[in-house]
Each structure stands twice: as structure tokens, then as C-alpha cells.
């Protein structure tokens, strides 16, 4: 899996960056976000600077949430715990000398690459980052069952993760949730499981169109 992630997807989380860097939004800014890939001379440095601009996690109220007891909050993306309520001074994720597959609070496995440098760099694909020139989060979700005999529970867990991530703050429509759930239930009732091809029409909020 590590070879696939690094060689095929060009993924990394091991980048040397200035974690306190602030993006220059002035008219004469030389930020790499304002350049096209074809304008970059040093592709490796271009990738590093892009990562520094938009792939460094900075905790705020979105990931820390609100604590009614006014106690130090834990980042829900596992980038640490603040020292005092409201400071958002989390340390970041632990450094790793080898790739690991941890289980998150929802019971879903994730693949995490080596991390020996910055504790706050978000795991990403360098190729996608340089092409998109902006934030592009990449997650590898893992199936343990055989591809010819998939475990419906795994499919359901990943489905929940993808729908929740895609909709984020927006509420997924009731019809969409029920349509996906009906497909899963029909599959579980079959003696021999085959995954059908189907076309799904999603509903998007106004700002996603």
C-alpha cells in the first residue's frame, strides 16, 4: 500500500515547512498559489511552497468545536489538544518513522505515511497539489474483505465517511440517504453478492454548484 500511495498517487506527509507561515494576499504577492505549474522552475520547491501555503493544518473552532465547561479542546482531526481553552495551540500529529494504519473514532481505518518533519502537514498528493494549486485532501480508505466477496459493513462505513465528508456542514438530503441505504439493504439480501452498476444523482447546495 505504501508503494501505491507514494509511487502511483505521489502522496506524502513528510514535508519541511514553516508552520507559522501566513499567506500573503497583497496585490504584489509572489505566492505559488498565484502561479501556474508551467511557470515553476523547481518543481520540488514548488510542491513544498504550495504545501506550506495550503496544506498545513491550523486548528480553530471548526476542528476544536465548543466546550461548555471551557476546558482545553481536542482536535477532531487528531492534531492534538490545546493547552488552554481558546488558544488553539495544538502540537499536531505525532511523528512517524514508518507508515501505519490507525483506526479513527468512527472505527474506520486510514493509511498514514511516514512523518518525520512537520507535525501539521496534511497528507496529500504532490501531483494533485501542483495541478490544482490549492487545498486538496486525499484519504485512502481500506477494505479488508475479498473484492469478490465484499463485506457490506465495510461498504456502509466507507459510504458514511464519503457522504459525511462530501456534504460537510451541509445536510445530505433524506432521499439521497434512503436511496443509498436501499441499495445496501438489497445487496445484503442476495445469496450471491454482486455489485450492480447504478447511476446516482446527487443534490448539491447552492455554493457547490
PDB file of N, CA and C in Angstrom, residues 11-102:
ATOM      1  N   UNK A  11       1.805  10.508  -3.001  1.00  0.00           N
ATOM      2  CA  UNK A  11       1.389  11.067  -1.720  1.00  0.00           C
ATOM      3  C   UNK A  11       2.554  11.239  -0.756  1.00  0.00           C
ATOM      4  N   UNK A  12       2.386  12.180   0.160  1.00  0.00           N
ATOM      5  CA  UNK A  12       3.391  12.415   1.197  1.00  0.00           C
ATOM      6  C   UNK A  12       2.761  13.157   2.367  1.00  0.00           C
ATOM      7  N   UNK A  13       3.393  13.051   3.517  1.00  0.00           N
ATOM      8  CA  UNK A  13       3.064  13.908   4.658  1.00  0.00           C
ATOM      9  C   UNK A  13       4.370  14.339   5.323  1.00  0.00           C
ATOM     10  N   UNK A  14       5.465  14.107   4.623  1.00  0.00           N
ATOM     11  CA  UNK A  14       6.796  14.374   5.169  1.00  0.00           C
ATOM     12  C   UNK A  14       7.429  15.547   4.429  1.00  0.00           C
ATOM     13  N   UNK A  15       7.037  16.758   4.823  1.00  0.00           N
ATOM     14  CA  UNK A  15       7.491  17.969   4.146  1.00  0.00           C
ATOM     15  C   UNK A  15       7.986  18.973   5.177  1.00  0.00           C
ATOM     16  N   UNK A  16       9.107  19.620   4.878  1.00  0.00           N
ATOM     17  CA  UNK A  16       9.667  20.641   5.758  1.00  0.00           C
ATOM     18  C   UNK A  16       9.022  21.984   5.440  1.00  0.00           C
ATOM     19  N   UNK A  17       8.246  22.516   6.384  1.00  0.00           N
ATOM     20  CA  UNK A  17       7.554  23.789   6.156  1.00  0.00           C
ATOM     21  C   UNK A  17       7.672  24.686   7.382  1.00  0.00           C
ATOM     22  N   UNK A  18       7.355  25.957   7.181  1.00  0.00           N
ATOM     23  CA  UNK A  18       7.239  26.902   8.290  1.00  0.00           C
ATOM     24  C   UNK A  18       5.791  26.873   8.746  1.00  0.00           C
ATOM     25  N   UNK A  19       5.534  26.269   9.896  1.00  0.00           N
ATOM     26  CA  UNK A  19       4.164  26.090  10.368  1.00  0.00           C
ATOM     27  C   UNK A  19       3.499  27.397  10.763  1.00  0.00           C
ATOM     28  N   UNK A  20       4.287  28.454  10.974  1.00  0.00           N
ATOM     29  CA  UNK A  20       3.736  29.762  11.351  1.00  0.00           C
ATOM     30  C   UNK A  20       3.573  30.677  10.142  1.00  0.00           C
ATOM     31  N   UNK A  21       3.837  30.162   8.961  1.00  0.00           N
ATOM     32  CA  UNK A  21       3.745  30.982   7.746  1.00  0.00           C
ATOM     33  C   UNK A  21       2.324  31.489   7.523  1.00  0.00           C
ATOM     34  N   UNK A  22       2.217  32.746   7.102  1.00  0.00           N
ATOM     35  CA  UNK A  22       0.931  33.343   6.781  1.00  0.00           C
ATOM     36  C   UNK A  22       0.922  33.757   5.311  1.00  0.00           C
ATOM     37  N   UNK A  23      -0.127  33.377   4.611  1.00  0.00           N
ATOM     38  CA  UNK A  23      -0.227  33.645   3.185  1.00  0.00           C
ATOM     39  C   UNK A  23      -0.305  35.144   2.903  1.00  0.00           C
ATOM     40  N   UNK A  24       0.481  35.586   1.944  1.00  0.00           N
ATOM     41  CA  UNK A  24       0.475  36.985   1.524  1.00  0.00           C
ATOM     42  C   UNK A  24      -0.632  37.170   0.483  1.00  0.00           C
ATOM     43  N   UNK A  25      -1.644  37.942   0.818  1.00  0.00           N
ATOM     44  CA  UNK A  25      -2.778  38.143  -0.086  1.00  0.00           C
ATOM     45  C   UNK A  25      -2.731  39.499  -0.776  1.00  0.00           C
ATOM     46  N   UNK A  26      -1.613  40.197  -0.691  1.00  0.00           N
ATOM     47  CA  UNK A  26      -1.496  41.517  -1.310  1.00  0.00           C
ATOM     48  C   UNK A  26      -1.446  41.395  -2.830  1.00  0.00           C
ATOM     49  N   UNK A  27      -1.648  42.517  -3.500  1.00  0.00           N
ATOM     50  CA  UNK A  27      -1.696  42.524  -4.965  1.00  0.00           C
ATOM     51  C   UNK A  27      -0.367  42.106  -5.589  1.00  0.00           C
ATOM     52  N   UNK A  28       0.749  42.432  -4.932  1.00  0.00           N
ATOM     53  CA  UNK A  28       2.067  42.102  -5.477  1.00  0.00           C
ATOM     54  C   UNK A  28       2.651  40.832  -4.848  1.00  0.00           C
ATOM     55  N   UNK A  29       1.790  39.980  -4.313  1.00  0.00           N
ATOM     56  CA  UNK A  29       2.238  38.744  -3.677  1.00  0.00           C
ATOM     57  C   UNK A  29       2.936  37.825  -4.685  1.00  0.00           C
ATOM     58  N   UNK A  30       3.962  37.108  -4.220  1.00  0.00           N
ATOM     59  CA  UNK A  30       4.659  36.133  -5.065  1.00  0.00           C
ATOM     60  C   UNK A  30       4.314  34.708  -4.627  1.00  0.00           C
ATOM     61  N   UNK A  31       3.169  34.569  -4.005  1.00  0.00           N
ATOM     62  CA  UNK A  31       2.720  33.257  -3.534  1.00  0.00           C
ATOM     63  C   UNK A  31       2.631  32.275  -4.689  1.00  0.00           C
ATOM     64  N   UNK A  32       3.046  31.016  -4.469  1.00  0.00           N
ATOM     65  CA  UNK A  32       2.941  29.997  -5.532  1.00  0.00           C
ATOM     66  C   UNK A  32       1.495  29.715  -5.926  1.00  0.00           C
ATOM     67  N   UNK A  33       0.551  30.107  -5.068  1.00  0.00           N
ATOM     68  CA  UNK A  33      -0.859  29.909  -5.385  1.00  0.00           C
ATOM     69  C   UNK A  33      -1.289  30.761  -6.581  1.00  0.00           C
ATOM     70  N   UNK A  34      -0.505  31.795  -6.873  1.00  0.00           N
ATOM     71  CA  UNK A  34      -0.847  32.686  -7.977  1.00  0.00           C
ATOM     72  C   UNK A  34      -0.117  32.307  -9.263  1.00  0.00           C
ATOM     73  N   UNK A  35       0.726  31.264  -9.186  1.00  0.00           N
ATOM     74  CA  UNK A  35       1.463  30.813 -10.368  1.00  0.00           C
ATOM     75  C   UNK A  35       0.859  29.548 -10.952  1.00  0.00           C
ATOM     76  N   UNK A  36       1.040  29.350 -12.221  1.00  0.00           N
ATOM     77  CA  UNK A  36       0.667  28.111 -12.856  1.00  0.00           C
ATOM     78  C   UNK A  36       1.830  27.121 -12.747  1.00  0.00           C
ATOM     79  N   UNK A  37       1.510  25.843 -12.877  1.00  0.00           N
ATOM     80  CA  UNK A  37       2.559  24.822 -12.774  1.00  0.00           C
ATOM     81  C   UNK A  37       3.623  25.022 -13.857  1.00  0.00           C
ATOM     82  N   UNK A  38       3.197  25.397 -15.053  1.00  0.00           N
ATOM     83  CA  UNK A  38       4.139  25.580 -16.158  1.00  0.00           C
ATOM     84  C   UNK A  38       5.098  26.743 -15.915  1.00  0.00           C
ATOM     85  N   UNK A  39       4.779  27.595 -14.944  1.00  0.00           N
ATOM     86  CA  UNK A  39       5.645  28.741 -14.642  1.00  0.00           C
ATOM     87  C   UNK A  39       6.679  28.416 -13.569  1.00  0.00           C
ATOM     88  N   UNK A  40       6.562  27.257 -12.950  1.00  0.00           N
ATOM     89  CA  UNK A  40       7.517  26.883 -11.896  1.00  0.00           C
ATOM     90  C   UNK A  40       8.794  26.335 -12.519  1.00  0.00           C
ATOM     91  N   UNK A  41       9.914  26.682 -11.916  1.00  0.00           N
ATOM     92  CA  UNK A  41      11.224  26.233 -12.416  1.00  0.00           C
ATOM     93  C   UNK A  41      11.702  25.016 -11.643  1.00  0.00           C
ATOM     94  N   UNK A  42      11.607  25.076 -10.310  1.00  0.00           N
ATOM     95  CA  UNK A  42      11.997  23.972  -9.444  1.00  0.00           C
ATOM     96  C   UNK A  42      10.725  23.291  -8.947  1.00  0.00           C
ATOM     97  N   UNK A  43      10.368  22.164  -9.547  1.00  0.00           N
ATOM     98  CA  UNK A  43       9.101  21.504  -9.217  1.00  0.00           C
ATOM     99  C   UNK A  43       9.054  21.023  -7.769  1.00  0.00           C
ATOM    100  N   UNK A  44      10.190  20.576  -7.247  1.00  0.00           N
ATOM    101  CA  UNK A  44      10.224  20.093  -5.868  1.00  0.00           C
ATOM    102  C   UNK A  44       9.980  21.239  -4.889  1.00  0.00           C
ATOM    103  N   UNK A  45      10.617  22.365  -5.131  1.00  0.00           N
ATOM    104  CA  UNK A  45      10.419  23.529  -4.267  1.00  0.00           C
ATOM    105  C   UNK A  45       9.014  24.108  -4.439  1.00  0.00           C
ATOM    106  N   UNK A  46       8.499  24.045  -5.652  1.00  0.00           N
ATOM    107  CA  UNK A  46       7.141  24.498  -5.913  1.00  0.00           C
ATOM    108  C   UNK A  46       6.143  23.692  -5.083  1.00  0.00           C
ATOM    109  N   UNK A  47       6.347  22.375  -5.033  1.00  0.00           N
ATOM    110  CA  UNK A  47       5.473  21.498  -4.247  1.00  0.00           C
ATOM    111  C   UNK A  47       5.566  21.823  -2.762  1.00  0.00           C
ATOM    112  N   UNK A  48       6.776  22.077  -2.279  1.00  0.00           N
ATOM    113  CA  UNK A  48       6.973  22.391  -0.855  1.00  0.00           C
ATOM    114  C   UNK A  48       6.298  23.716  -0.489  1.00  0.00           C
ATOM    115  N   UNK A  49       6.470  24.716  -1.336  1.00  0.00           N
ATOM    116  CA  UNK A  49       5.879  26.027  -1.054  1.00  0.00           C
ATOM    117  C   UNK A  49       4.352  25.979  -1.109  1.00  0.00           C
ATOM    118  N   UNK A  50       3.804  25.211  -2.040  1.00  0.00           N
ATOM    119  CA  UNK A  50       2.350  25.048  -2.105  1.00  0.00           C
ATOM    120  C   UNK A  50       1.837  24.381  -0.837  1.00  0.00           C
ATOM    121  N   UNK A  51       2.574  23.361  -0.378  1.00  0.00           N
ATOM    122  CA  UNK A  51       2.206  22.666   0.856  1.00  0.00           C
ATOM    123  C   UNK A  51       2.214  23.649   2.019  1.00  0.00           C
ATOM    124  N   UNK A  52       3.225  24.492   2.080  1.00  0.00           N
ATOM    125  CA  UNK A  52       3.342  25.474   3.162  1.00  0.00           C
ATOM    126  C   UNK A  52       2.197  26.479   3.126  1.00  0.00           C
ATOM    127  N   UNK A  53       1.714  26.782   1.938  1.00  0.00           N
ATOM    128  CA  UNK A  53       0.640  27.757   1.782  1.00  0.00           C
ATOM    129  C   UNK A  53      -0.729  27.207   2.179  1.00  0.00           C
ATOM    130  N   UNK A  54      -1.009  25.950   1.792  1.00  0.00           N
ATOM    131  CA  UNK A  54      -2.396  25.495   1.956  1.00  0.00           C
ATOM    132  C   UNK A  54      -2.571  24.065   2.458  1.00  0.00           C
ATOM    133  N   UNK A  55      -1.484  23.381   2.828  1.00  0.00           N
ATOM    134  CA  UNK A  55      -1.625  22.016   3.325  1.00  0.00           C
ATOM    135  C   UNK A  55      -1.059  21.860   4.731  1.00  0.00           C
ATOM    136  N   UNK A  56      -1.083  22.934   5.498  1.00  0.00           N
ATOM    137  CA  UNK A  56      -0.655  22.891   6.900  1.00  0.00           C
ATOM    138  C   UNK A  56      -1.900  23.106   7.762  1.00  0.00           C
ATOM    139  N   UNK A  57      -2.207  22.143   8.606  1.00  0.00           N
ATOM    140  CA  UNK A  57      -3.419  22.236   9.425  1.00  0.00           C
ATOM    141  C   UNK A  57      -3.230  23.248  10.555  1.00  0.00           C
ATOM    142  N   UNK A  58      -4.187  24.147  10.670  1.00  0.00           N
ATOM    143  CA  UNK A  58      -4.176  25.141  11.741  1.00  0.00           C
ATOM    144  C   UNK A  58      -5.501  25.039  12.480  1.00  0.00           C
ATOM    145  N   UNK A  59      -5.438  24.583  13.703  1.00  0.00           N
ATOM    146  CA  UNK A  59      -6.662  24.343  14.467  1.00  0.00           C
ATOM    147  C   UNK A  59      -7.423  25.641  14.741  1.00  0.00           C
ATOM    148  N   UNK A  60      -8.745  25.535  14.680  1.00  0.00           N
ATOM    149  CA  UNK A  60      -9.632  26.647  15.008  1.00  0.00           C
ATOM    150  C   UNK A  60     -10.927  26.062  15.576  1.00  0.00           C
ATOM    151  N   UNK A  61     -11.936  26.880  15.691  1.00  0.00           N
ATOM    152  CA  UNK A  61     -13.196  26.414  16.279  1.00  0.00           C
ATOM    153  C   UNK A  61     -13.874  25.323  15.457  1.00  0.00           C
ATOM    154  N   UNK A  62     -13.565  25.266  14.158  1.00  0.00           N
ATOM    155  CA  UNK A  62     -14.181  24.247  13.303  1.00  0.00           C
ATOM    156  C   UNK A  62     -13.757  22.837  13.713  1.00  0.00           C
ATOM    157  N   UNK A  63     -12.471  22.639  13.945  1.00  0.00           N
ATOM    158  CA  UNK A  63     -11.993  21.300  14.294  1.00  0.00           C
ATOM    159  C   UNK A  63     -11.962  21.068  15.805  1.00  0.00           C
ATOM    160  N   UNK A  64     -11.888  22.147  16.578  1.00  0.00           N
ATOM    161  CA  UNK A  64     -11.837  22.006  18.031  1.00  0.00           C
ATOM    162  C   UNK A  64     -13.226  21.986  18.666  1.00  0.00           C
ATOM    163  N   UNK A  65     -14.188  22.592  17.980  1.00  0.00           N
ATOM    164  CA  UNK A  65     -15.546  22.607  18.500  1.00  0.00           C
ATOM    165  C   UNK A  65     -15.688  23.532  19.703  1.00  0.00           C
ATOM    166  N   UNK A  66     -16.770  23.346  20.428  1.00  0.00           N
ATOM    167  CA  UNK A  66     -17.036  24.189  21.590  1.00  0.00           C
ATOM    168  C   UNK A  66     -17.153  23.309  22.827  1.00  0.00           C
ATOM    169  N   UNK A  67     -16.587  23.770  23.916  1.00  0.00           N
ATOM    170  CA  UNK A  67     -16.625  23.000  25.161  1.00  0.00           C
ATOM    171  C   UNK A  67     -17.410  23.794  26.206  1.00  0.00           C
ATOM    172  N   UNK A  68     -18.554  23.276  26.632  1.00  0.00           N
ATOM    173  CA  UNK A  68     -19.383  24.014  27.605  1.00  0.00           C
ATOM    174  C   UNK A  68     -18.694  24.229  28.944  1.00  0.00           C
ATOM    175  N   UNK A  69     -17.706  23.390  29.252  1.00  0.00           N
ATOM    176  CA  UNK A  69     -17.003  23.515  30.530  1.00  0.00           C
ATOM    177  C   UNK A  69     -15.775  24.429  30.421  1.00  0.00           C
ATOM    178  N   UNK A  70     -15.579  25.001  29.241  1.00  0.00           N
ATOM    179  CA  UNK A  70     -14.432  25.891  28.995  1.00  0.00           C
ATOM    180  C   UNK A  70     -13.123  25.180  29.372  1.00  0.00           C
ATOM    181  N   UNK A  71     -12.953  23.977  28.883  1.00  0.00           N
ATOM    182  CA  UNK A  71     -11.739  23.197  29.113  1.00  0.00           C
ATOM    183  C   UNK A  71     -10.963  23.075  27.808  1.00  0.00           C
ATOM    184  N   UNK A  72      -9.667  22.756  27.884  1.00  0.00           N
ATOM    185  CA  UNK A  72      -8.874  22.566  26.662  1.00  0.00           C
ATOM    186  C   UNK A  72      -9.550  21.569  25.720  1.00  0.00           C
ATOM    187  N   UNK A  73      -9.582  21.889  24.425  1.00  0.00           N
ATOM    188  CA  UNK A  73     -10.291  21.089  23.434  1.00  0.00           C
ATOM    189  C   UNK A  73      -9.338  20.215  22.619  1.00  0.00           C
ATOM    190  N   UNK A  74      -9.849  19.095  22.146  1.00  0.00           N
ATOM    191  CA  UNK A  74      -9.083  18.138  21.343  1.00  0.00           C
ATOM    192  C   UNK A  74      -9.478  18.307  19.873  1.00  0.00           C
ATOM    193  N   UNK A  75      -8.501  18.376  18.994  1.00  0.00           N
ATOM    194  CA  UNK A  75      -8.772  18.485  17.563  1.00  0.00           C
ATOM    195  C   UNK A  75      -9.415  17.195  17.061  1.00  0.00           C
ATOM    196  N   UNK A  76     -10.541  17.304  16.379  1.00  0.00           N
ATOM    197  CA  UNK A  76     -11.231  16.098  15.907  1.00  0.00           C
ATOM    198  C   UNK A  76     -10.520  15.461  14.722  1.00  0.00           C
ATOM    199  N   UNK A  77      -9.520  16.143  14.163  1.00  0.00           N
ATOM    200  CA  UNK A  77      -8.716  15.569  13.094  1.00  0.00           C
ATOM    201  C   UNK A  77      -7.395  15.030  13.622  1.00  0.00           C
ATOM    202  N   UNK A  78      -7.304  14.951  14.945  1.00  0.00           N
ATOM    203  CA  UNK A  78      -6.165  14.332  15.636  1.00  0.00           C
ATOM    204  C   UNK A  78      -4.861  15.109  15.474  1.00  0.00           C
ATOM    205  N   UNK A  79      -4.967  16.440  15.537  1.00  0.00           N
ATOM    206  CA  UNK A  79      -3.762  17.262  15.506  1.00  0.00           C
ATOM    207  C   UNK A  79      -3.404  17.802  16.897  1.00  0.00           C
ATOM    208  N   UNK A  80      -3.922  17.157  17.924  1.00  0.00           N
ATOM    209  CA  UNK A  80      -3.514  17.490  19.278  1.00  0.00           C
ATOM    210  C   UNK A  80      -4.563  18.204  20.102  1.00  0.00           C
ATOM    211  N   UNK A  81      -4.143  18.633  21.286  1.00  0.00           N
ATOM    212  CA  UNK A  81      -5.021  19.282  22.246  1.00  0.00           C
ATOM    213  C   UNK A  81      -4.421  20.619  22.649  1.00  0.00           C
ATOM    214  N   UNK A  82      -5.262  21.634  22.718  1.00  0.00           N
ATOM    215  CA  UNK A  82      -4.784  22.954  23.104  1.00  0.00           C
ATOM    216  C   UNK A  82      -4.423  22.986  24.592  1.00  0.00           C
ATOM    217  N   UNK A  83      -3.515  23.880  24.967  1.00  0.00           N
ATOM    218  CA  UNK A  83      -3.076  23.954  26.361  1.00  0.00           C
ATOM    219  C   UNK A  83      -4.116  24.645  27.241  1.00  0.00           C
ATOM    220  N   UNK A  84      -4.803  25.638  26.682  1.00  0.00           N
ATOM    221  CA  UNK A  84      -5.859  26.348  27.392  1.00  0.00           C
ATOM    222  C   UNK A  84      -7.016  26.588  26.429  1.00  0.00           C
ATOM    223  N   UNK A  85      -8.217  26.649  26.980  1.00  0.00           N
ATOM    224  CA  UNK A  85      -9.398  26.872  26.147  1.00  0.00           C
ATOM    225  C   UNK A  85      -9.266  28.178  25.363  1.00  0.00           C
ATOM    226  N   UNK A  86      -9.445  28.075  24.033  1.00  0.00           N
ATOM    227  CA  UNK A  86      -9.401  29.260  23.185  1.00  0.00           C
ATOM    228  C   UNK A  86      -8.061  29.558  22.552  1.00  0.00           C
ATOM    229  N   UNK A  87      -6.976  28.885  23.005  1.00  0.00           N
ATOM    230  CA  UNK A  87      -5.653  29.178  22.461  1.00  0.00           C
ATOM    231  C   UNK A  87      -5.415  28.535  21.095  1.00  0.00           C
ATOM    232  N   UNK A  88      -6.012  27.379  20.863  1.00  0.00           N
ATOM    233  CA  UNK A  88      -5.843  26.649  19.598  1.00  0.00           C
ATOM    234  C   UNK A  88      -4.368  26.388  19.285  1.00  0.00           C
ATOM    235  N   UNK A  89      -3.580  26.154  20.337  1.00  0.00           N
ATOM    236  CA  UNK A  89      -2.133  25.953  20.175  1.00  0.00           C
ATOM    237  C   UNK A  89      -1.777  24.463  20.191  1.00  0.00           C
ATOM    238  N   UNK A  90      -2.442  23.693  19.369  1.00  0.00           N
ATOM    239  CA  UNK A  90      -2.198  22.250  19.315  1.00  0.00           C
ATOM    240  C   UNK A  90      -0.822  21.951  18.719  1.00  0.00           C
ATOM    241  N   UNK A  91      -0.261  20.808  19.103  1.00  0.00           N
ATOM    242  CA  UNK A  91       1.093  20.436  18.666  1.00  0.00           C
ATOM    243  C   UNK A  91       1.123  19.768  17.295  1.00  0.00           C
ATOM    244  N   UNK A  92      -0.006  19.199  16.868  1.00  0.00           N
ATOM    245  CA  UNK A  92      -0.007  18.464  15.610  1.00  0.00           C
ATOM    246  C   UNK A  92       0.021  16.965  15.849  1.00  0.00           C
ATOM    247  N   UNK A  93       0.084  16.212  14.774  1.00  0.00           N
ATOM    248  CA  UNK A  93       0.115  14.751  14.879  1.00  0.00           C
ATOM    249  C   UNK A  93       1.502  14.264  15.267  1.00  0.00           C
ATOM    250  N   UNK A  94       1.539  13.066  15.824  1.00  0.00           N
ATOM    251  CA  UNK A  94       2.823  12.501  16.227  1.00  0.00           C
ATOM    252  C   UNK A  94       3.661  12.164  14.999  1.00  0.00           C
ATOM    253  N   UNK A  95       4.966  12.260  15.146  1.00  0.00           N
ATOM    254  CA  UNK A  95       5.877  11.910  14.058  1.00  0.00           C
ATOM    255  C   UNK A  95       5.918  10.382  13.915  1.00  0.00           C
ATOM    256  N   UNK A  96       6.137   9.939  12.679  1.00  0.00           N
ATOM    257  CA  UNK A  96       6.154   8.509  12.390  1.00  0.00           C
ATOM    258  C   UNK A  96       7.394   8.147  11.592  1.00  0.00           C
ATOM    259  N   UNK A  97       8.070   7.094  12.025  1.00  0.00           N
ATOM    260  CA  UNK A  97       9.229   6.602  11.289  1.00  0.00           C
ATOM    261  C   UNK A  97       8.847   5.549  10.262  1.00  0.00           C
ATOM    262  N   UNK A  98       7.601   5.100  10.332  1.00  0.00           N
ATOM    263  CA  UNK A  98       7.096   4.101   9.391  1.00  0.00           C
ATOM    264  C   UNK A  98       5.607   4.341   9.158  1.00  0.00           C
ATOM    265  N   UNK A  99       5.105   3.841   8.061  1.00  0.00           N
ATOM    266  CA  UNK A  99       3.678   4.005   7.760  1.00  0.00           C
ATOM    267  C   UNK A  99       2.835   3.173   8.723  1.00  0.00           C
ATOM    268  N   UNK A 100       1.650   3.668   9.057  1.00  0.00           N
ATOM    269  CA  UNK A 100       0.770   2.958   9.986  1.00  0.00           C
ATOM    270  C   UNK A 100      -0.670   3.000   9.464  1.00  0.00           C
ATOM    271  N   UNK A 101      -1.516   2.132  10.041  1.00  0.00           N
ATOM    272  CA  UNK A 101      -2.942   2.103   9.701  1.00  0.00           C
ATOM    273  C   UNK A 101      -3.735   2.213  10.996  1.00  0.00           C
ATOM    274  N   UNK A 102      -3.989   3.444  11.474  1.00  0.00           N
ATOM    275  CA  UNK A 102      -4.765   3.625  12.706  1.00  0.00           C
ATOM    276  C   UNK A 102      -6.268   3.553  12.433  1.00  0.00           C
TER     277      UNK A 102
END
